mmCIF file with all atom_site columns, C-alpha atoms in Angstrom:
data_model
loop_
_atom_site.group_PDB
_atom_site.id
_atom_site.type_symbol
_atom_site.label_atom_id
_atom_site.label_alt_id
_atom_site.label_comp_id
_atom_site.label_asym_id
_atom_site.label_entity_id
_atom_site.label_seq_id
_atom_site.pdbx_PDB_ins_code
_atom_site.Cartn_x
_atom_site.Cartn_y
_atom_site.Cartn_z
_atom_site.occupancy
_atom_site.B_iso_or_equiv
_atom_site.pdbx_formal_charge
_atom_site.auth_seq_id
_atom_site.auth_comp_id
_atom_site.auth_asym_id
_atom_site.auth_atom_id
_atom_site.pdbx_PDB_model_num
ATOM 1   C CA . UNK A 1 1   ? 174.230 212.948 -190.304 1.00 0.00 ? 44  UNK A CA 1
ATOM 2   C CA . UNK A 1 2   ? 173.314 213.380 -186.500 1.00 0.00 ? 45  UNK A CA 1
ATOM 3   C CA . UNK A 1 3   ? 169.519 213.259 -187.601 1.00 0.00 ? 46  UNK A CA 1
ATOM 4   C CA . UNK A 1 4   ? 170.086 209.680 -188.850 1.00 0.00 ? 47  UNK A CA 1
ATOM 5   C CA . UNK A 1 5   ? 171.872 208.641 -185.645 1.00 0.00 ? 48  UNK A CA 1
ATOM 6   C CA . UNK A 1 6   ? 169.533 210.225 -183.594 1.00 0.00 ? 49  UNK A CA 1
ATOM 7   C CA . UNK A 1 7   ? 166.490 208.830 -185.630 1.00 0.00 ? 50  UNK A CA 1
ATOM 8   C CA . UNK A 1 8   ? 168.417 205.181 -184.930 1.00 0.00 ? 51  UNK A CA 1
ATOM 9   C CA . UNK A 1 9   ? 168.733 205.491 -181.548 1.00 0.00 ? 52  UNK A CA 1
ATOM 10  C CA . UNK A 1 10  ? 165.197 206.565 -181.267 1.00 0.00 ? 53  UNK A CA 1
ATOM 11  C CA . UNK A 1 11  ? 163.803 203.526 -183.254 1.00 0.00 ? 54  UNK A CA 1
ATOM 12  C CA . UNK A 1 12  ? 165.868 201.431 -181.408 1.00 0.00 ? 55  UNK A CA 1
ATOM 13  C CA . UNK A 1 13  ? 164.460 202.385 -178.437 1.00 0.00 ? 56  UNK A CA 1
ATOM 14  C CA . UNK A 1 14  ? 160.974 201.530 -180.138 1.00 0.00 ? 57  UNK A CA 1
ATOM 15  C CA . UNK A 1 15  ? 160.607 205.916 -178.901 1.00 0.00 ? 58  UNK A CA 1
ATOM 16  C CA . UNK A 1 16  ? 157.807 206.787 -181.250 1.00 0.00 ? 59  UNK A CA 1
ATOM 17  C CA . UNK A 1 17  ? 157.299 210.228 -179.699 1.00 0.00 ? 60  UNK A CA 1
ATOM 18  C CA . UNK A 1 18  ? 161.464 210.721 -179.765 1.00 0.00 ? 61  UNK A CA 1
ATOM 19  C CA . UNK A 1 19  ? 161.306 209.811 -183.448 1.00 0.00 ? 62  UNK A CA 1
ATOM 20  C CA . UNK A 1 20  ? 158.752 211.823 -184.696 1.00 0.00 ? 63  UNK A CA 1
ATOM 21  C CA . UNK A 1 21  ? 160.595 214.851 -183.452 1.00 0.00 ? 64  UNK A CA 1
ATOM 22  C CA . UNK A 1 22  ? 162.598 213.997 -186.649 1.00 0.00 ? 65  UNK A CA 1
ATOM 23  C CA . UNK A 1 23  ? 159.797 214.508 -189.148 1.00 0.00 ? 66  UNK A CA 1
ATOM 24  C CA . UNK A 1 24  ? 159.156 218.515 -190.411 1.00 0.00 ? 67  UNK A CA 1
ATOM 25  C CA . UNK A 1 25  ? 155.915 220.287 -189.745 1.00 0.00 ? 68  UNK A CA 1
ATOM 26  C CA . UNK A 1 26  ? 155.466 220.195 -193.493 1.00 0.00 ? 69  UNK A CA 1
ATOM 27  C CA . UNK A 1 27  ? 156.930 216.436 -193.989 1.00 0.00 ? 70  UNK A CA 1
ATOM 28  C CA . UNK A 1 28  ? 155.040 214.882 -197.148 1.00 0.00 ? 71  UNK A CA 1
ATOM 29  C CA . UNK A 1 29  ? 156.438 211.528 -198.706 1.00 0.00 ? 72  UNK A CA 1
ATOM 30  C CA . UNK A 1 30  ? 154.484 210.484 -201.661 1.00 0.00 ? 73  UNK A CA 1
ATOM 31  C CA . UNK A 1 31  ? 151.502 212.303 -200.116 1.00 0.00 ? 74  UNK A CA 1
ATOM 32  C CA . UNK A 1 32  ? 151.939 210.756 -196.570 1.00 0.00 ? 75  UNK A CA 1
ATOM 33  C CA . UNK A 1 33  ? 151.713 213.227 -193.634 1.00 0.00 ? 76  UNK A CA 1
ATOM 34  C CA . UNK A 1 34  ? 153.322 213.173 -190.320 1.00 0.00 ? 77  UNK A CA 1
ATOM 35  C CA . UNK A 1 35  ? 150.221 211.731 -189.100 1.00 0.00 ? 78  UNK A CA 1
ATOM 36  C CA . UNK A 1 36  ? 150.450 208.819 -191.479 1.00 0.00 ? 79  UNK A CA 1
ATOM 37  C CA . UNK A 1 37  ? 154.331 208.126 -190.921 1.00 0.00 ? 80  UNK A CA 1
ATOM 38  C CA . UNK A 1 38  ? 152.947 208.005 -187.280 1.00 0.00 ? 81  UNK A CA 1
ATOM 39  C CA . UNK A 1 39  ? 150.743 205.422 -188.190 1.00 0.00 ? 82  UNK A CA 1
ATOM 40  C CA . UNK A 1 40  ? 153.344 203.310 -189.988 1.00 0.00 ? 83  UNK A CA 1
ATOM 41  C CA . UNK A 1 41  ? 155.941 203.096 -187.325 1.00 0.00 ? 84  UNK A CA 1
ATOM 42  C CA . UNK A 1 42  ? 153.028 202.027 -184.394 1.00 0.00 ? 85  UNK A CA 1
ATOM 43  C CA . UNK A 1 43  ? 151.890 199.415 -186.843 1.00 0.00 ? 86  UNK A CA 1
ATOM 44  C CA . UNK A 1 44  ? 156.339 198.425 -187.343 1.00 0.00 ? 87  UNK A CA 1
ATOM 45  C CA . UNK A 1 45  ? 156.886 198.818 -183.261 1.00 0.00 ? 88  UNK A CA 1
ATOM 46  C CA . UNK A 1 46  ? 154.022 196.645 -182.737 1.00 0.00 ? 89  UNK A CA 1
ATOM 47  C CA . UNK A 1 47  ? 154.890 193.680 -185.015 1.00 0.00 ? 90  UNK A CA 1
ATOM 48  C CA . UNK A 1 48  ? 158.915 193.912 -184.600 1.00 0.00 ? 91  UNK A CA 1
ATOM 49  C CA . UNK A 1 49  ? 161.293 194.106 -182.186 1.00 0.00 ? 92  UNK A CA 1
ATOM 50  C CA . UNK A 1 50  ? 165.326 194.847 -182.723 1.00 0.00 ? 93  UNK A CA 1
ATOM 51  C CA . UNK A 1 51  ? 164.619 197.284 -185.107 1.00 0.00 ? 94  UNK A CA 1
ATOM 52  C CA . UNK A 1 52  ? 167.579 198.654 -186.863 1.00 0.00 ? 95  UNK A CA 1
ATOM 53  C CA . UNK A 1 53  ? 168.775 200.435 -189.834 1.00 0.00 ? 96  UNK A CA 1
ATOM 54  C CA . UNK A 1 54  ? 171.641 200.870 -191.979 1.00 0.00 ? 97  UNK A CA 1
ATOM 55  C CA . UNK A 1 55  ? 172.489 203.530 -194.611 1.00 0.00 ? 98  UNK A CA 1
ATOM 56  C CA . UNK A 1 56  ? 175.301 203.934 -196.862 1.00 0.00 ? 99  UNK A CA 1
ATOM 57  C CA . UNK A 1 57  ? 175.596 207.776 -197.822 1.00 0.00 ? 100 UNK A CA 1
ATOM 58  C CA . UNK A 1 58  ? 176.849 208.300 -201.556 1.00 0.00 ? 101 UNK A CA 1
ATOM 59  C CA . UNK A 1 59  ? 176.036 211.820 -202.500 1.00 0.00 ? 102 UNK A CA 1
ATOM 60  C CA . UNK A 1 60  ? 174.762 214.851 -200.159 1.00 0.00 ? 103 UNK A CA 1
ATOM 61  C CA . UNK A 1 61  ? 173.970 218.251 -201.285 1.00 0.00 ? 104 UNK A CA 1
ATOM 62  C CA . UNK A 1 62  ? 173.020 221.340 -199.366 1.00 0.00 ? 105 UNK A CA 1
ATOM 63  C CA . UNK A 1 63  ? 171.334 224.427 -200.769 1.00 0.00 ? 106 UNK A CA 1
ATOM 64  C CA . UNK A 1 64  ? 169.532 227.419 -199.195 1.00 0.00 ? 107 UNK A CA 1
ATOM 65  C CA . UNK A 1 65  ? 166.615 229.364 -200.911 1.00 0.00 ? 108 UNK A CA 1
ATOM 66  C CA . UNK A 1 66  ? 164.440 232.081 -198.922 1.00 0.00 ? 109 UNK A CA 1
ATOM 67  C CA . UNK A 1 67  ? 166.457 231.348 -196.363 1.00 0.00 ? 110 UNK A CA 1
ATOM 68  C CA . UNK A 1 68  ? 165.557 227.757 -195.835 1.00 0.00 ? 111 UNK A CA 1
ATOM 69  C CA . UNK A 1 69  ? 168.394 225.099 -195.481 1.00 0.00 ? 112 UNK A CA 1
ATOM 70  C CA . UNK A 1 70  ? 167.758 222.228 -196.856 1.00 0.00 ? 113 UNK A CA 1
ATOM 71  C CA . UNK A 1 71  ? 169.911 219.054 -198.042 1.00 0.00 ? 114 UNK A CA 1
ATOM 72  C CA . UNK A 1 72  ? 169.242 216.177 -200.550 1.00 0.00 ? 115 UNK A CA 1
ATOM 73  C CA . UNK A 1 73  ? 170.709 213.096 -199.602 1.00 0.00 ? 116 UNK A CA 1
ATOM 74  C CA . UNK A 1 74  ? 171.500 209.883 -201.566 1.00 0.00 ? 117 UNK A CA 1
ATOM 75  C CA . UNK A 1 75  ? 171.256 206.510 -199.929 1.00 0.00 ? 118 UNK A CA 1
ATOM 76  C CA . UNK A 1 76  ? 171.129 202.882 -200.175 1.00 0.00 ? 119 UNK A CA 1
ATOM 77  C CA . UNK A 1 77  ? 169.709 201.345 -197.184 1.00 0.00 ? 120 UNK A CA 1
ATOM 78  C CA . UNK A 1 78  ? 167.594 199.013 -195.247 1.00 0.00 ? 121 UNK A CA 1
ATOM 79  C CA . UNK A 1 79  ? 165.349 198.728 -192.154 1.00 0.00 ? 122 UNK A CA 1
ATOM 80  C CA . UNK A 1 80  ? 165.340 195.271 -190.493 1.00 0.00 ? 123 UNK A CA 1
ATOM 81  C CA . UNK A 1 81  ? 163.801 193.650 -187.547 1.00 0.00 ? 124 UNK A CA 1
ATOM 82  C CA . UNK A 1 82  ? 162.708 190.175 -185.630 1.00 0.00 ? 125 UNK A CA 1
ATOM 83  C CA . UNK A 1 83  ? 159.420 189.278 -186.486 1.00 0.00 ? 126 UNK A CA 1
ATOM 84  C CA . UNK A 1 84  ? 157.355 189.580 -182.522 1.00 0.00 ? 127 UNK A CA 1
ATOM 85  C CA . UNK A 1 85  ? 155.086 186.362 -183.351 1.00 0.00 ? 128 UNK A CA 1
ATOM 86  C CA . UNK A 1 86  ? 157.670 184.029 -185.079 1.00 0.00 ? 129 UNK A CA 1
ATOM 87  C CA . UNK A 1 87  ? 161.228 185.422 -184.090 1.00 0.00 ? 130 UNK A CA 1
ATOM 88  C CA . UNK A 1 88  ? 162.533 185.050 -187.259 1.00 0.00 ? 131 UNK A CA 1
ATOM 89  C CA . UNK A 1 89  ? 164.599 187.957 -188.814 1.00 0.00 ? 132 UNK A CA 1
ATOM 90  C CA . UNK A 1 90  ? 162.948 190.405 -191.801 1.00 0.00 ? 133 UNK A CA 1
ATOM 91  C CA . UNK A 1 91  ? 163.953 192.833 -193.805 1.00 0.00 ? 134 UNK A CA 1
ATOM 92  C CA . UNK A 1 92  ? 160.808 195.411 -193.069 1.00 0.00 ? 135 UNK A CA 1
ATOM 93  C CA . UNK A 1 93  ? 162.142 197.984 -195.824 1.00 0.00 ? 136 UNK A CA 1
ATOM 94  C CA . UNK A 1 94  ? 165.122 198.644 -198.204 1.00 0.00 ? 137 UNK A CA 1
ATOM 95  C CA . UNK A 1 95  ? 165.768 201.238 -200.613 1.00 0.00 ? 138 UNK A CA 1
ATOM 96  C CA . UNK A 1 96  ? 168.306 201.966 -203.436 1.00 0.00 ? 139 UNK A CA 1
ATOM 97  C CA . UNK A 1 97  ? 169.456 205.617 -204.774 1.00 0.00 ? 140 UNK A CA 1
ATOM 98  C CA . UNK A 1 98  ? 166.719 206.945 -202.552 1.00 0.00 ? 141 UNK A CA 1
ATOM 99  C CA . UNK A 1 99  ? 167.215 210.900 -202.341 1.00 0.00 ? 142 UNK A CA 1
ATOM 100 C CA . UNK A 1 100 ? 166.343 211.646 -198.436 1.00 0.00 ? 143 UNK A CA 1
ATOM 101 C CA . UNK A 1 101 ? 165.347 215.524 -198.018 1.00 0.00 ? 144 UNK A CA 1
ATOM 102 C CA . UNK A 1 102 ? 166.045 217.253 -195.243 1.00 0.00 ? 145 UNK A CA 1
ATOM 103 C CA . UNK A 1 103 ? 164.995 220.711 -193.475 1.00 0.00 ? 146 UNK A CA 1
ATOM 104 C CA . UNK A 1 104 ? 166.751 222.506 -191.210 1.00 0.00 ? 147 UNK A CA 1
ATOM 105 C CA . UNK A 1 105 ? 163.510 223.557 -188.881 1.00 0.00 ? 148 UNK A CA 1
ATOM 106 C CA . UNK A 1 106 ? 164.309 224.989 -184.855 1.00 0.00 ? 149 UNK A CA 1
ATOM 107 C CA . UNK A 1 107 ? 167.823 224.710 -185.549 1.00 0.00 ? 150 UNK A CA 1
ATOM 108 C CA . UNK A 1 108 ? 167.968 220.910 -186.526 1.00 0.00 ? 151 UNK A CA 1
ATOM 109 C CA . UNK A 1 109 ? 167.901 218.186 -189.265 1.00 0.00 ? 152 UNK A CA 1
ATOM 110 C CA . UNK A 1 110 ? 164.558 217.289 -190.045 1.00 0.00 ? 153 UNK A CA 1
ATOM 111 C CA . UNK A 1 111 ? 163.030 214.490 -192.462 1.00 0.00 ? 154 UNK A CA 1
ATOM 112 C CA . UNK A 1 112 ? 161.153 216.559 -194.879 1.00 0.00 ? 155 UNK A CA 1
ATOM 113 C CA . UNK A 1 113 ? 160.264 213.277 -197.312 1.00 0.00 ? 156 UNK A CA 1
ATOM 114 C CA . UNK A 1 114 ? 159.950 214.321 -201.263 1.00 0.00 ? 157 UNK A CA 1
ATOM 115 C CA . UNK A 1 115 ? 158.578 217.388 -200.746 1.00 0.00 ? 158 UNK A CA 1
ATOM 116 C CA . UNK A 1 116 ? 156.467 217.134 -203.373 1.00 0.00 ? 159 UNK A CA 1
ATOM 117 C CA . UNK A 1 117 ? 153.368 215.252 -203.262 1.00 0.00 ? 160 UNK A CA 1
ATOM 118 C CA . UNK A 1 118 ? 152.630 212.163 -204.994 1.00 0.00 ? 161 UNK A CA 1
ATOM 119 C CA . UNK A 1 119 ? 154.093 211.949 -208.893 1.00 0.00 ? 162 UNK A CA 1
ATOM 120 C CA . UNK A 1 120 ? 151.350 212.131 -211.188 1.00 0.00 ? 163 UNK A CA 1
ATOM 121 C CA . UNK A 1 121 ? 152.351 208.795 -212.728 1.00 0.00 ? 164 UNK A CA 1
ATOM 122 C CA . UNK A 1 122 ? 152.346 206.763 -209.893 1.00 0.00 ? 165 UNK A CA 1
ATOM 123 C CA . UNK A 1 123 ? 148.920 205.625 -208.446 1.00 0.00 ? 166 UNK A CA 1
ATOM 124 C CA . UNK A 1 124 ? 148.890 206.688 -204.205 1.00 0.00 ? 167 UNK A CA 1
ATOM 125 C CA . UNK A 1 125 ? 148.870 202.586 -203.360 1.00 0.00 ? 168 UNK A CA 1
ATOM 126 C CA . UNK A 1 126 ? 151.980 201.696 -205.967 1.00 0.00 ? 169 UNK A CA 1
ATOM 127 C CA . UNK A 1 127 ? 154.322 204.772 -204.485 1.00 0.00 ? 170 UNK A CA 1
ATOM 128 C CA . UNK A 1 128 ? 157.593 203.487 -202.844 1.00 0.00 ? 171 UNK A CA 1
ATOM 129 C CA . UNK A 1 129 ? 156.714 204.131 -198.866 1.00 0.00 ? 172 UNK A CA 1
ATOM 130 C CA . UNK A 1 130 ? 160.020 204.148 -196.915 1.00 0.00 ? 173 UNK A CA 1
ATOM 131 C CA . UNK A 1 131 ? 158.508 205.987 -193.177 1.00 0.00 ? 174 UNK A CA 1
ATOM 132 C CA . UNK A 1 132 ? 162.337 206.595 -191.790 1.00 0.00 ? 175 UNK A CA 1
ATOM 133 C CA . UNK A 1 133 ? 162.802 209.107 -194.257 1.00 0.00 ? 176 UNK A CA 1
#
């Protein structure tokens, strides 16, 4: 779970270039790219401050194919913030049973998103986005 703390500390820190270390070469969420997760936390880091998250872990599983490790990890979570303009506190994102998937790329934990594109019964604009993972 160090790629979660270190992801924190990173957002914290409002470090986009420190957090996007944690995103794989091949990341894909839904169809989103590194480039787009990019895009999503400038748009969070300029509208919030305090940013934080919180994750409770209830299932992880770690398998290794080709001789790629990866792990699949189930969470309930939330990312919140203060609103810049208003100061009021806001949940910016929360997710339920969300499976995280991670790659284990130069030796580290990496987000590698679902891995699979988007699901063909989902239209691209009503897929879940969560950008930490």
């Amino acid at each position: 779970m160090a790629a979660f703390n270190k992801a924190e500390a990173a957002v914290k820190k409002a470090d986009l270039d420190a957090l996007m270390k944690f995103y794989a070469t091949t990341y894909n969420y839904h169809g989103l790219k590194r480039s787009d997760v990019r895009r999503v936390w400038e748009e969070v880091f300029l509208h919030y401050r305090d940013i934080s998250s919180s994750h409770i872990f209830t299932e992880l599983k770690l398998v290794q194919a080709d001789g790629v490790r990866k792990a699949y990890v189930t969470c309930t979570g939330g990312l919140h913030g203060t609103e810049k303009q208003t100061g009021k506190p806001i949940t910016i994102d929360s997710w339920a049973r969300e499976v995280h998937y991670l790659v284990q790329e130069k030796e580290a934990w990496r987000f590698l998103g679902n891995a699979g594109g988007v699901s063909p019964s989902a239209l691209p604009a009503s897929a879940p986005h969560h950008p930490l993972f």
